Amino acid sequence: MYEKQKKNSYINFARPSINGALKVTGTNLTDSNGNTVQLKGISTHGIAWFPDYINQECFNELSSWNANVIRLAMYTSESGGYCNGGDKENLKNLVLSGVEYAKNADMYVIVDWHILSDNNPQINKEESKRFFNEISSKLSGYNNVIYEICNEPNGGTTWADIKSYALEIIPIIRQNSPESVIIVGTPTWSQEVDKAAADPITNYSNIMYTLHFYAATHKDDLRNKLVSANKSGLPVFVTEYGLCDASGNGAIDKEESEKWFNLMNSLSISYVSWNLSNKNETSSIISSNCNKKSGFTMDDLSESGKIIHDMLSGGGSISASTSTNLATSSGSNVTDNSSTGAGNVIASTYGGVSYSIKLKNSWDANGTKFYQYELTVNNNTSQQINSWQFDISLSGAPVFSDGWNGKYSVNGNTLHVSNADYNGSVGSGQQVSDIGFIISGGEAK
Ligand code: IDC
């Protein structure tokens, strides 16, 4: 049963305490055992303007949604930004404490030099060098830090400008943190990954390239760019995306968002949602009526926030959600055809019943890596359900080893989970927990 895997497993719930420092292998992030890792999480808004969301409780909550990465966006040139009147010491301290909170919440963290109105990273290069030197030396002992050295070059900035900037910043970070993953922005607000693919940075390993999208603005054209870049071997990290348009505002486009999630999941590309604030704009995940900085209920989340919450806690995709509550999610390593079971009160729709899945533990036995997951099923509908079932698809052909408090069957890459005889009926608003399973996979040693 414990067949050794030649193929690497796919880890959708990587955590620094389990998977350690990440590296780049081919187009993917991988952990120390060579397993492919996909990170999903949330970006702060500008930390100069919304510093109070950087607190331990808030990060713990995002982590409990299954976010395993947080991005600390430090604007450079906007008013109050690092290079435009901002309190540098305060901003650096926010970054350092953000990294510490992320570590405590078992999340990876991206330190983002958020250029925007300073359209060319060469403009504030000297400041950038000093910043990354100091920060990377202070963070050299952390295994959860990823550096993003220029958010969105724009305004005619060429890939040549960016590459030459990167070739000055990378060695500075590498002096203090020789292995860390470094993400490099691309021209035209980090959309032209094709330019980077045509002339990638070859002198260093563990380099990735930025692609940003806003689903109501960026559609097939940009997705095609991503696919071509990926085919040509370019490792891409989507360090920022929105469900709305590129202004960060406007209507949410669920259909296009779903297409993006499906594509990114199919390529194991990591993605981070803009933004953690209550600013009155669509992309903010906290409702503008809510002034809390932690302890959020579903009502405290904006429409974007609810979708992102459901997507993360469901495992990676937005759903055909029927309510604004915790809706059923579907996705990358999770169900696309979840249902509440035939004959059930809401059998015709899969809205309203969701599950979350968490990696609880992992270990090595005879050269095979085992992963223990915990599953919680939530009935967010207004009615009792009498059965539940989900299909969880795990890429990388992991082997099912054990399961409890549910019935399990495997078909190819799909793990089908349904209720045990005693835990199928779930009242409205209730959940079933303590459901778990173990799979093995990973590089045979
Ligand atoms: C936006 C913020 C908005 C702020 C504006 C300018 O959402 O509140 O006023 O920046 O500072 C990006 C940028 C990101 C933008 C976001 C939405 O990286 O800074 O944030 N966006 O416009 N690229 C594409 C969209």
Short mmCIF file of C-alpha atoms and ligand atoms in Angstrom, two decimals:
data_model
loop_
_atom_site.label_atom_id
_atom_site.label_comp_id
_atom_site.label_asym_id
_atom_site.label_seq_id
_atom_site.Cartn_x
_atom_site.Cartn_y
_atom_site.Cartn_z
CA MET A 1 0.00 0.00 0.00
CA TYR A 2 2.76 2.44 0.84
CA GLU A 3 4.01 2.61 -2.67
CA LYS A 4 6.99 4.86 -3.11
CA GLN A 5 6.27 7.78 -5.35
CA LYS A 6 8.60 8.66 -8.15
CA LYS A 7 6.60 11.71 -8.94
CA ASN A 8 6.60 14.65 -6.58
CA SER A 9 3.50 15.26 -4.56
CA TYR A 10 1.57 18.43 -4.68
CA ILE A 11 1.13 20.27 -1.41
CA ASN A 12 -1.68 22.74 -1.29
CA PHE A 13 -1.39 23.56 2.39
CA ALA A 14 2.30 24.13 2.85
CA ARG A 15 3.37 25.66 6.12
CA PRO A 16 6.79 26.95 7.13
CA SER A 17 6.86 24.71 10.21
CA ILE A 18 6.32 21.62 8.07
CA ASN A 19 7.61 22.46 4.61
CA GLY A 20 10.43 24.81 5.59
CA ALA A 21 12.15 27.30 3.31
CA LEU A 22 10.86 27.19 -0.24
CA LYS A 23 12.85 27.11 -3.42
CA VAL A 24 12.11 27.30 -7.12
CA THR A 25 12.22 24.15 -9.23
CA GLY A 26 11.27 24.56 -12.87
CA THR A 27 8.15 26.70 -12.91
CA ASN A 28 7.11 25.80 -9.36
CA LEU A 29 7.77 26.57 -5.77
CA THR A 30 8.94 23.45 -3.99
CA ASP A 31 9.62 22.52 -0.39
CA SER A 32 12.75 21.03 1.09
CA ASN A 33 11.65 17.53 -0.02
CA GLY A 34 11.02 18.65 -3.58
CA ASN A 35 7.24 18.62 -3.29
CA THR A 36 5.46 21.22 -5.37
CA VAL A 37 3.94 23.90 -3.20
CA GLN A 38 1.22 26.39 -4.04
CA LEU A 39 0.79 29.39 -1.77
CA LYS A 40 -2.48 31.26 -1.44
CA GLY A 41 -3.08 34.29 0.66
CA ILE A 42 -3.75 37.96 1.08
CA SER A 43 -1.84 41.18 0.60
CA THR A 44 -2.08 44.08 2.97
CA HIS A 45 -3.02 47.46 1.55
CA GLY A 46 -0.23 50.02 1.97
CA ILE A 47 1.19 49.38 5.43
CA ALA A 48 1.74 53.12 5.89
CA TRP A 49 -2.01 53.74 5.64
CA PHE A 50 -3.41 50.58 7.16
CA PRO A 51 -0.81 49.57 9.75
CA ASP A 52 -3.28 48.25 12.31
CA TYR A 53 -4.12 45.10 10.38
CA ILE A 54 -0.58 43.97 11.06
CA ASN A 55 -1.29 42.23 14.33
CA GLN A 56 -1.01 38.67 15.56
CA GLU A 57 -4.73 37.97 15.94
CA CYS A 58 -5.51 39.17 12.46
CA PHE A 59 -2.75 37.06 10.90
CA ASN A 60 -3.86 34.03 12.94
CA GLU A 61 -7.34 34.46 11.54
CA LEU A 62 -6.14 34.65 7.95
CA SER A 63 -4.09 31.56 8.63
CA SER A 64 -7.17 29.81 9.99
CA TRP A 65 -8.88 30.54 6.66
CA ASN A 66 -6.08 28.42 5.17
CA ALA A 67 -4.10 31.39 3.88
CA ASN A 68 -0.49 30.29 4.00
CA VAL A 69 1.05 33.50 2.75
CA ILE A 70 0.65 37.18 3.56
CA ARG A 71 2.15 39.99 1.56
CA LEU A 72 3.34 43.17 3.25
CA ALA A 73 2.86 45.94 0.69
CA MET A 74 5.12 48.88 1.43
CA TYR A 75 4.49 51.66 -1.08
CA THR A 76 7.56 53.65 -2.02
CA SER A 77 6.47 56.77 -3.85
CA GLU A 78 2.85 57.42 -2.90
CA SER A 79 2.39 60.06 -0.21
CA GLY A 80 3.50 58.62 3.12
CA GLY A 81 5.36 55.86 1.32
CA TYR A 82 8.91 54.83 2.15
CA CYS A 83 10.52 57.26 -0.30
CA ASN A 84 7.93 60.00 -0.02
CA GLY A 85 7.68 61.29 3.49
CA GLY A 86 7.02 57.97 5.21
CA ASP A 87 8.50 57.25 8.63
CA LYS A 88 11.17 54.79 7.51
CA GLU A 89 11.87 53.34 10.94
CA ASN A 90 8.21 52.80 11.58
CA LEU A 91 7.69 51.17 8.20
CA LYS A 92 10.66 48.86 8.66
CA ASN A 93 9.39 47.90 12.10
CA LEU A 94 6.00 47.12 10.61
CA VAL A 95 7.68 44.83 8.08
CA LEU A 96 9.73 43.12 10.78
CA SER A 97 6.77 42.62 13.08
CA GLY A 98 4.65 41.46 10.13
CA VAL A 99 7.22 38.77 9.39
CA GLU A 100 7.24 37.72 13.04
CA TYR A 101 3.41 37.53 13.18
CA ALA A 102 3.40 35.54 9.94
CA LYS A 103 5.93 33.15 11.42
CA ASN A 104 3.84 32.72 14.56
CA ALA A 105 0.76 32.11 12.39
CA ASP A 106 2.77 29.58 10.35
CA MET A 107 2.53 31.55 7.12
CA TYR A 108 5.01 32.50 4.47
CA VAL A 109 5.40 36.25 4.03
CA ILE A 110 6.28 38.45 1.07
CA VAL A 111 8.18 41.68 1.68
CA ASP A 112 6.95 43.89 -1.16
CA TRP A 113 8.79 47.01 -2.35
CA HIS A 114 5.63 48.48 -3.78
CA ILE A 115 6.68 50.75 -6.60
CA LEU A 116 3.75 52.27 -8.52
CA SER A 117 3.82 56.01 -9.27
CA ASP A 118 7.61 55.71 -9.31
CA ASN A 119 7.18 53.68 -12.43
CA ASN A 120 10.77 52.59 -12.91
CA PRO A 121 12.52 50.72 -10.07
CA GLN A 122 15.72 52.52 -11.02
CA ILE A 123 14.22 55.74 -9.61
CA ASN A 124 14.47 54.71 -5.97
CA LYS A 125 17.16 52.09 -6.44
CA GLU A 126 19.56 53.43 -3.83
CA GLU A 127 16.83 53.45 -1.19
CA SER A 128 15.83 49.99 -2.26
CA LYS A 129 19.38 48.71 -1.87
CA ARG A 130 19.62 50.11 1.65
CA PHE A 131 16.19 48.78 2.57
CA PHE A 132 16.76 45.25 1.32
CA ASN A 133 20.22 45.11 2.82
CA GLU A 134 18.97 46.04 6.26
CA ILE A 135 15.78 43.99 6.16
CA SER A 136 17.35 40.85 4.74
CA SER A 137 20.14 40.98 7.31
CA LYS A 138 17.57 41.24 10.11
CA LEU A 139 15.52 38.44 8.59
CA SER A 140 18.33 36.12 7.61
CA GLY A 141 17.30 33.51 10.19
CA TYR A 142 13.69 33.26 9.00
CA ASN A 143 12.64 30.46 6.70
CA ASN A 144 9.31 31.99 5.74
CA VAL A 145 10.40 35.18 3.95
CA ILE A 146 10.06 35.85 0.23
CA TYR A 147 11.30 39.12 -1.29
CA GLU A 148 9.41 41.01 -3.99
CA ILE A 149 11.72 43.70 -5.23
CA CYS A 150 9.51 45.88 -7.46
CA ASN A 151 5.74 45.58 -7.42
CA GLU A 152 4.64 46.99 -10.76
CA PRO A 153 7.03 48.69 -13.16
CA ASN A 154 5.02 50.76 -15.64
CA GLY A 155 5.11 53.91 -17.76
CA GLY A 156 7.41 52.56 -20.44
CA THR A 157 9.87 50.90 -18.10
CA THR A 158 11.53 48.15 -20.09
CA TRP A 159 12.45 44.65 -19.04
CA ALA A 160 16.08 45.68 -19.54
CA ASP A 161 15.66 48.41 -16.88
CA ILE A 162 14.04 45.96 -14.50
CA LYS A 163 16.56 43.23 -15.09
CA SER A 164 19.49 45.52 -14.48
CA TYR A 165 17.83 46.75 -11.26
CA ALA A 166 17.22 43.14 -10.20
CA LEU A 167 20.82 42.23 -10.85
CA GLU A 168 21.83 44.90 -8.34
CA ILE A 169 19.28 44.04 -5.65
CA ILE A 170 19.46 40.23 -5.78
CA PRO A 171 23.10 39.97 -4.69
CA ILE A 172 22.43 42.30 -1.76
CA ILE A 173 19.64 40.07 -0.49
CA ARG A 174 21.64 36.95 -1.28
CA GLN A 175 24.51 38.12 0.93
CA ASN A 176 22.24 37.84 3.94
CA SER A 177 19.84 35.23 2.75
CA PRO A 178 21.58 33.05 0.19
CA GLU A 179 18.63 30.82 -0.67
CA SER A 180 15.54 32.98 -0.34
CA VAL A 181 13.01 33.19 -3.12
CA ILE A 182 13.09 36.58 -4.85
CA ILE A 183 10.25 37.77 -7.08
CA VAL A 184 10.95 40.26 -9.86
CA GLY A 185 8.27 42.55 -11.34
CA THR A 186 7.64 42.70 -15.09
CA PRO A 187 6.83 45.60 -17.46
CA THR A 188 3.36 47.18 -17.79
CA TRP A 189 2.16 46.76 -14.21
CA SER A 190 3.61 43.27 -13.99
CA GLN A 191 1.74 41.87 -16.92
CA GLU A 192 4.51 41.29 -19.46
CA VAL A 193 5.84 37.99 -18.26
CA ASP A 194 6.60 37.27 -21.90
CA LYS A 195 9.37 39.88 -21.79
CA ALA A 196 10.96 38.18 -18.81
CA ALA A 197 10.49 34.77 -20.43
CA ALA A 198 12.41 35.96 -23.48
CA ASP A 199 15.35 37.07 -21.38
CA PRO A 200 15.22 35.59 -17.88
CA ILE A 201 17.73 36.10 -15.11
CA THR A 202 20.14 33.21 -15.37
CA ASN A 203 22.85 34.13 -12.86
CA TYR A 204 20.80 33.21 -9.82
CA SER A 205 18.53 30.42 -8.69
CA ASN A 206 15.25 30.78 -6.78
CA ILE A 207 14.00 33.68 -8.87
CA MET A 208 10.36 34.11 -9.83
CA TYR A 209 8.55 36.70 -11.94
CA THR A 210 5.45 38.69 -11.15
CA LEU A 211 2.13 38.58 -12.92
CA HIS A 212 -0.79 40.65 -11.63
CA PHE A 213 -4.39 40.52 -12.82
CA TYR A 214 -7.69 42.14 -12.00
CA ALA A 215 -10.35 39.78 -13.26
CA ALA A 216 -12.83 42.33 -14.60
CA THR A 217 -10.07 43.94 -16.68
CA HIS A 218 -7.59 41.22 -17.56
CA LYS A 219 -8.95 38.18 -19.33
CA ASP A 220 -7.92 35.66 -21.99
CA ASP A 221 -5.07 37.76 -23.39
CA LEU A 222 -3.28 37.90 -20.09
CA ARG A 223 -4.11 34.30 -19.24
CA ASN A 224 -2.59 33.30 -22.58
CA LYS A 225 0.55 35.21 -21.67
CA LEU A 226 0.72 33.32 -18.42
CA VAL A 227 0.28 29.97 -20.15
CA SER A 228 3.00 30.73 -22.72
CA ALA A 229 5.41 31.98 -20.06
CA ASN A 230 4.75 28.85 -18.03
CA LYS A 231 5.29 26.65 -21.09
CA SER A 232 8.56 28.33 -21.79
CA GLY A 233 9.66 27.47 -18.24
CA LEU A 234 9.25 30.81 -16.48
CA PRO A 235 8.36 30.51 -12.77
CA VAL A 236 5.54 32.99 -12.16
CA PHE A 237 4.06 34.16 -8.86
CA VAL A 238 0.79 36.10 -8.87
CA THR A 239 1.60 38.34 -5.93
CA GLU A 240 -1.51 40.46 -6.47
CA TYR A 241 -4.92 39.97 -8.04
CA GLY A 242 -8.40 41.36 -7.64
CA LEU A 243 -11.84 40.00 -8.46
CA CYS A 244 -12.79 43.46 -9.71
CA ASP A 245 -11.23 45.87 -12.20
CA ALA A 246 -7.71 47.23 -12.26
CA SER A 247 -8.64 50.34 -10.27
CA GLY A 248 -9.20 48.02 -7.32
CA ASN A 249 -12.85 49.01 -7.54
CA GLY A 250 -15.90 48.39 -9.74
CA ALA A 251 -17.94 45.25 -10.09
CA ILE A 252 -16.70 41.78 -9.24
CA ASP A 253 -16.37 39.47 -12.22
CA LYS A 254 -16.91 36.00 -10.78
CA GLU A 255 -16.79 34.18 -14.08
CA GLU A 256 -13.42 35.58 -15.06
CA SER A 257 -12.13 35.12 -11.52
CA GLU A 258 -13.11 31.47 -11.66
CA LYS A 259 -11.22 31.08 -14.94
CA TRP A 260 -8.15 32.60 -13.36
CA PHE A 261 -8.32 30.37 -10.29
CA ASN A 262 -8.79 27.27 -12.39
CA LEU A 263 -5.83 28.17 -14.56
CA MET A 264 -3.53 29.04 -11.66
CA ASN A 265 -4.53 25.89 -9.80
CA SER A 266 -3.90 23.75 -12.84
CA LEU A 267 -0.38 25.17 -13.07
CA SER A 268 0.22 25.18 -9.27
CA ILE A 269 0.82 28.91 -9.45
CA SER A 270 0.67 30.78 -6.16
CA TYR A 271 -1.63 33.76 -5.76
CA VAL A 272 -2.24 36.58 -3.32
CA SER A 273 -5.37 38.69 -3.11
CA TRP A 274 -5.41 42.50 -2.92
CA ASN A 275 -6.19 43.83 -0.20
CA LEU A 276 -6.46 43.60 3.58
CA SER A 277 -8.22 46.82 4.51
CA ASN A 278 -11.65 48.33 5.01
CA LYS A 279 -11.13 51.05 2.42
CA ASN A 280 -14.32 51.74 0.55
CA GLU A 281 -13.32 49.96 -2.65
CA THR A 282 -14.31 46.57 -4.05
CA SER A 283 -10.95 44.90 -3.62
CA SER A 284 -10.80 45.49 0.15
CA ILE A 285 -11.70 42.31 1.96
CA ILE A 286 -13.08 43.99 5.07
CA SER A 287 -16.38 45.82 4.86
CA SER A 288 -16.02 49.60 5.04
CA ASN A 289 -18.46 49.58 7.97
CA CYS A 290 -16.18 47.41 10.03
CA ASN A 291 -13.43 49.04 12.06
CA LYS A 292 -12.21 45.89 13.76
CA LYS A 293 -8.65 44.83 13.12
CA SER A 294 -9.25 41.19 14.06
CA GLY A 295 -12.10 39.00 15.30
CA PHE A 296 -13.94 39.22 12.00
CA THR A 297 -17.29 37.57 11.45
CA MET A 298 -18.65 36.86 7.98
CA ASP A 299 -20.71 40.04 8.25
CA ASP A 300 -17.50 42.03 8.68
CA LEU A 301 -16.23 40.90 5.30
CA SER A 302 -16.90 42.72 2.04
CA GLU A 303 -18.25 40.85 -0.95
CA SER A 304 -14.67 40.28 -2.12
CA GLY A 305 -13.71 39.22 1.38
CA LYS A 306 -16.43 36.60 1.54
CA ILE A 307 -15.46 35.12 -1.81
CA ILE A 308 -11.77 35.10 -0.91
CA HIS A 309 -12.54 33.59 2.47
CA ASP A 310 -14.61 30.83 0.91
CA MET A 311 -12.08 30.22 -1.82
CA LEU A 312 -9.22 29.91 0.66
CA SER A 313 -11.01 27.82 3.23
CA GLY A 314 -12.50 25.62 0.54
CA GLY A 315 -9.17 25.03 -1.06
CA GLY A 316 -8.67 27.22 -4.03
CA SER A 317 -11.49 28.29 -6.22
CA ILE A 318 -14.62 30.32 -6.02
CA SER A 319 -17.86 28.49 -6.23
CA ALA A 320 -21.18 28.79 -7.89
CA SER A 321 -22.08 30.22 -4.55
CA THR A 322 -25.71 30.64 -3.78
CA SER A 323 -25.35 32.76 -0.72
CA THR A 324 -23.03 35.36 0.61
CA ASN A 325 -22.37 33.10 3.52
CA LEU A 326 -19.64 30.49 3.73
CA ALA A 327 -20.46 28.88 0.44
CA THR A 328 -19.26 25.66 -1.03
CA SER A 329 -15.92 26.02 -2.60
CA SER A 330 -14.36 24.04 -5.31
CA GLY A 331 -10.90 24.02 -6.60
CA SER A 332 -7.40 23.01 -7.08
CA ASN A 333 -7.16 20.13 -4.80
CA VAL A 334 -10.76 20.20 -3.91
CA THR A 335 -14.14 19.31 -5.14
CA ASP A 336 -15.69 20.54 -8.29
CA ASN A 337 -18.69 18.34 -7.92
CA SER A 338 -19.44 18.39 -4.26
CA SER A 339 -23.02 17.76 -3.41
CA THR A 340 -25.09 17.07 -0.43
CA GLY A 341 -26.17 13.71 -1.74
CA ALA A 342 -29.11 12.37 -3.65
CA GLY A 343 -32.48 12.75 -2.06
CA ASN A 344 -31.22 15.48 0.11
CA VAL A 345 -33.05 18.70 0.72
CA ILE A 346 -30.58 20.74 -1.24
CA ALA A 347 -29.37 18.08 -3.61
CA SER A 348 -29.99 20.29 -6.59
CA THR A 349 -27.41 22.81 -5.60
CA TYR A 350 -24.08 22.55 -3.94
CA GLY A 351 -24.22 26.05 -2.55
CA GLY A 352 -24.07 26.39 1.16
CA VAL A 353 -22.21 23.28 2.21
CA SER A 354 -18.50 23.73 2.44
CA TYR A 355 -15.55 22.05 3.85
CA SER A 356 -12.15 23.16 4.95
CA ILE A 357 -9.13 20.99 4.89
CA LYS A 358 -5.93 21.45 6.82
CA LEU A 359 -2.60 19.76 6.87
CA LYS A 360 -2.17 18.57 10.45
CA ASN A 361 1.04 16.64 10.35
CA SER A 362 3.61 15.07 8.10
CA TRP A 363 6.40 12.57 8.61
CA ASP A 364 8.80 10.27 6.83
CA ALA A 365 8.60 6.50 6.98
CA ASN A 366 10.93 4.29 4.98
CA GLY A 367 11.71 7.11 2.61
CA THR A 368 8.08 7.97 1.93
CA LYS A 369 6.51 11.16 3.12
CA PHE A 370 3.08 10.94 4.78
CA TYR A 371 0.63 13.79 5.16
CA GLN A 372 -2.26 13.87 7.55
CA TYR A 373 -5.15 16.15 6.69
CA GLU A 374 -8.11 17.21 8.76
CA LEU A 375 -11.44 17.98 7.20
CA THR A 376 -14.33 20.01 8.59
CA VAL A 377 -17.72 20.10 6.92
CA ASN A 378 -19.91 23.16 7.44
CA ASN A 379 -23.59 23.32 6.70
CA ASN A 380 -24.20 26.99 6.02
CA THR A 381 -27.62 26.46 4.59
CA SER A 382 -30.82 27.17 6.43
CA GLN A 383 -31.77 23.50 6.46
CA GLN A 384 -30.54 20.27 7.91
CA ILE A 385 -28.71 18.02 5.49
CA ASN A 386 -28.72 14.24 5.79
CA SER A 387 -25.59 13.34 3.91
CA TRP A 388 -22.58 15.02 2.47
CA GLN A 389 -19.85 14.12 0.02
CA PHE A 390 -16.89 15.77 -1.63
CA ASP A 391 -14.37 14.92 -4.27
CA ILE A 392 -10.87 16.02 -3.40
CA SER A 393 -8.44 15.86 -6.23
CA LEU A 394 -4.82 15.56 -5.25
CA SER A 395 -2.40 15.99 -8.08
CA GLY A 396 0.93 14.24 -8.12
CA ALA A 397 -0.74 10.83 -7.62
CA PRO A 398 -0.44 10.49 -3.87
CA VAL A 399 -1.46 7.19 -2.31
CA PHE A 400 -4.36 6.98 0.11
CA SER A 401 -3.24 5.39 3.34
CA ASP A 402 -5.88 5.78 6.04
CA GLY A 403 -9.04 7.72 6.86
CA TRP A 404 -11.53 8.11 9.69
CA ASN A 405 -15.00 9.48 10.39
CA GLY A 406 -15.90 9.26 6.73
CA LYS A 407 -16.01 6.82 3.84
CA TYR A 408 -13.20 7.08 1.38
CA SER A 409 -12.61 5.80 -2.10
CA VAL A 410 -9.95 6.65 -4.59
CA ASN A 411 -10.30 6.90 -8.31
CA GLY A 412 -7.17 8.10 -10.07
CA ASN A 413 -6.28 11.41 -8.53
CA THR A 414 -9.66 11.88 -6.95
CA LEU A 415 -10.33 11.08 -3.34
CA HIS A 416 -14.04 10.75 -2.75
CA VAL A 417 -15.13 11.42 0.83
CA SER A 418 -18.65 10.91 2.09
CA ASN A 419 -20.14 10.85 5.54
CA ALA A 420 -19.82 7.88 7.85
CA ASP A 421 -23.08 6.25 8.96
CA TYR A 422 -23.18 8.39 12.07
CA ASN A 423 -22.19 11.89 10.88
CA GLY A 424 -24.26 12.53 7.75
CA SER A 425 -26.93 14.62 9.32
CA VAL A 426 -25.78 18.14 10.03
CA GLY A 427 -28.08 20.84 11.30
CA SER A 428 -28.23 24.30 9.79
CA GLY A 429 -25.20 26.28 10.86
CA GLN A 430 -23.56 23.18 12.35
CA GLN A 431 -20.33 21.54 11.43
CA VAL A 432 -18.76 18.10 11.54
CA SER A 433 -15.12 17.96 12.44
CA ASP A 434 -12.55 15.32 13.29
CA ILE A 435 -12.74 13.88 9.83
CA GLY A 436 -9.28 13.00 8.65
CA PHE A 437 -7.15 11.06 6.26
CA ILE A 438 -3.54 10.26 5.52
CA ILE A 439 -1.93 10.15 2.12
CA SER A 440 1.62 9.36 1.18
CA GLY A 441 3.72 10.76 -1.57
CA GLY A 442 6.91 12.64 -2.16
CA GLU A 443 10.24 11.83 -3.53
CA ALA A 444 11.47 8.37 -2.69
CA LYS A 445 14.79 8.57 -0.97
C1 IDC B 1 -4.55 50.78 -5.23
C2 IDC B 1 -5.37 50.80 -3.97
C3 IDC B 1 -6.00 52.16 -3.81
C4 IDC B 1 -4.90 53.20 -3.84
C5 IDC B 1 -4.13 53.08 -5.15
C6 IDC B 1 -2.99 54.06 -5.29
O1 IDC B 1 -6.33 49.79 -4.03
O2 IDC B 1 -6.72 52.24 -2.58
O3 IDC B 1 -5.50 54.48 -3.77
O4 IDC B 1 -3.58 51.78 -5.21
O5 IDC B 1 -2.11 53.99 -4.28
C7 IDC B 1 -2.29 47.68 -8.54
C8 IDC B 1 -1.32 48.16 -7.54
C9 IDC B 1 -2.00 48.52 -6.25
C10 IDC B 1 -3.34 49.19 -6.50
C11 IDC B 1 -4.25 48.15 -7.18
C12 IDC B 1 -5.66 48.67 -7.46
O6 IDC B 1 -0.26 47.27 -7.31
O7 IDC B 1 -1.16 49.37 -5.54
O8 IDC B 1 -3.89 49.53 -5.27
N1 IDC B 1 -3.62 47.73 -8.43
O9 IDC B 1 -5.62 49.76 -8.32
N2 IDC B 1 -2.02 47.16 -9.72
C13 IDC B 1 -3.16 46.90 -10.38
C14 IDC B 1 -4.20 47.26 -9.55
#
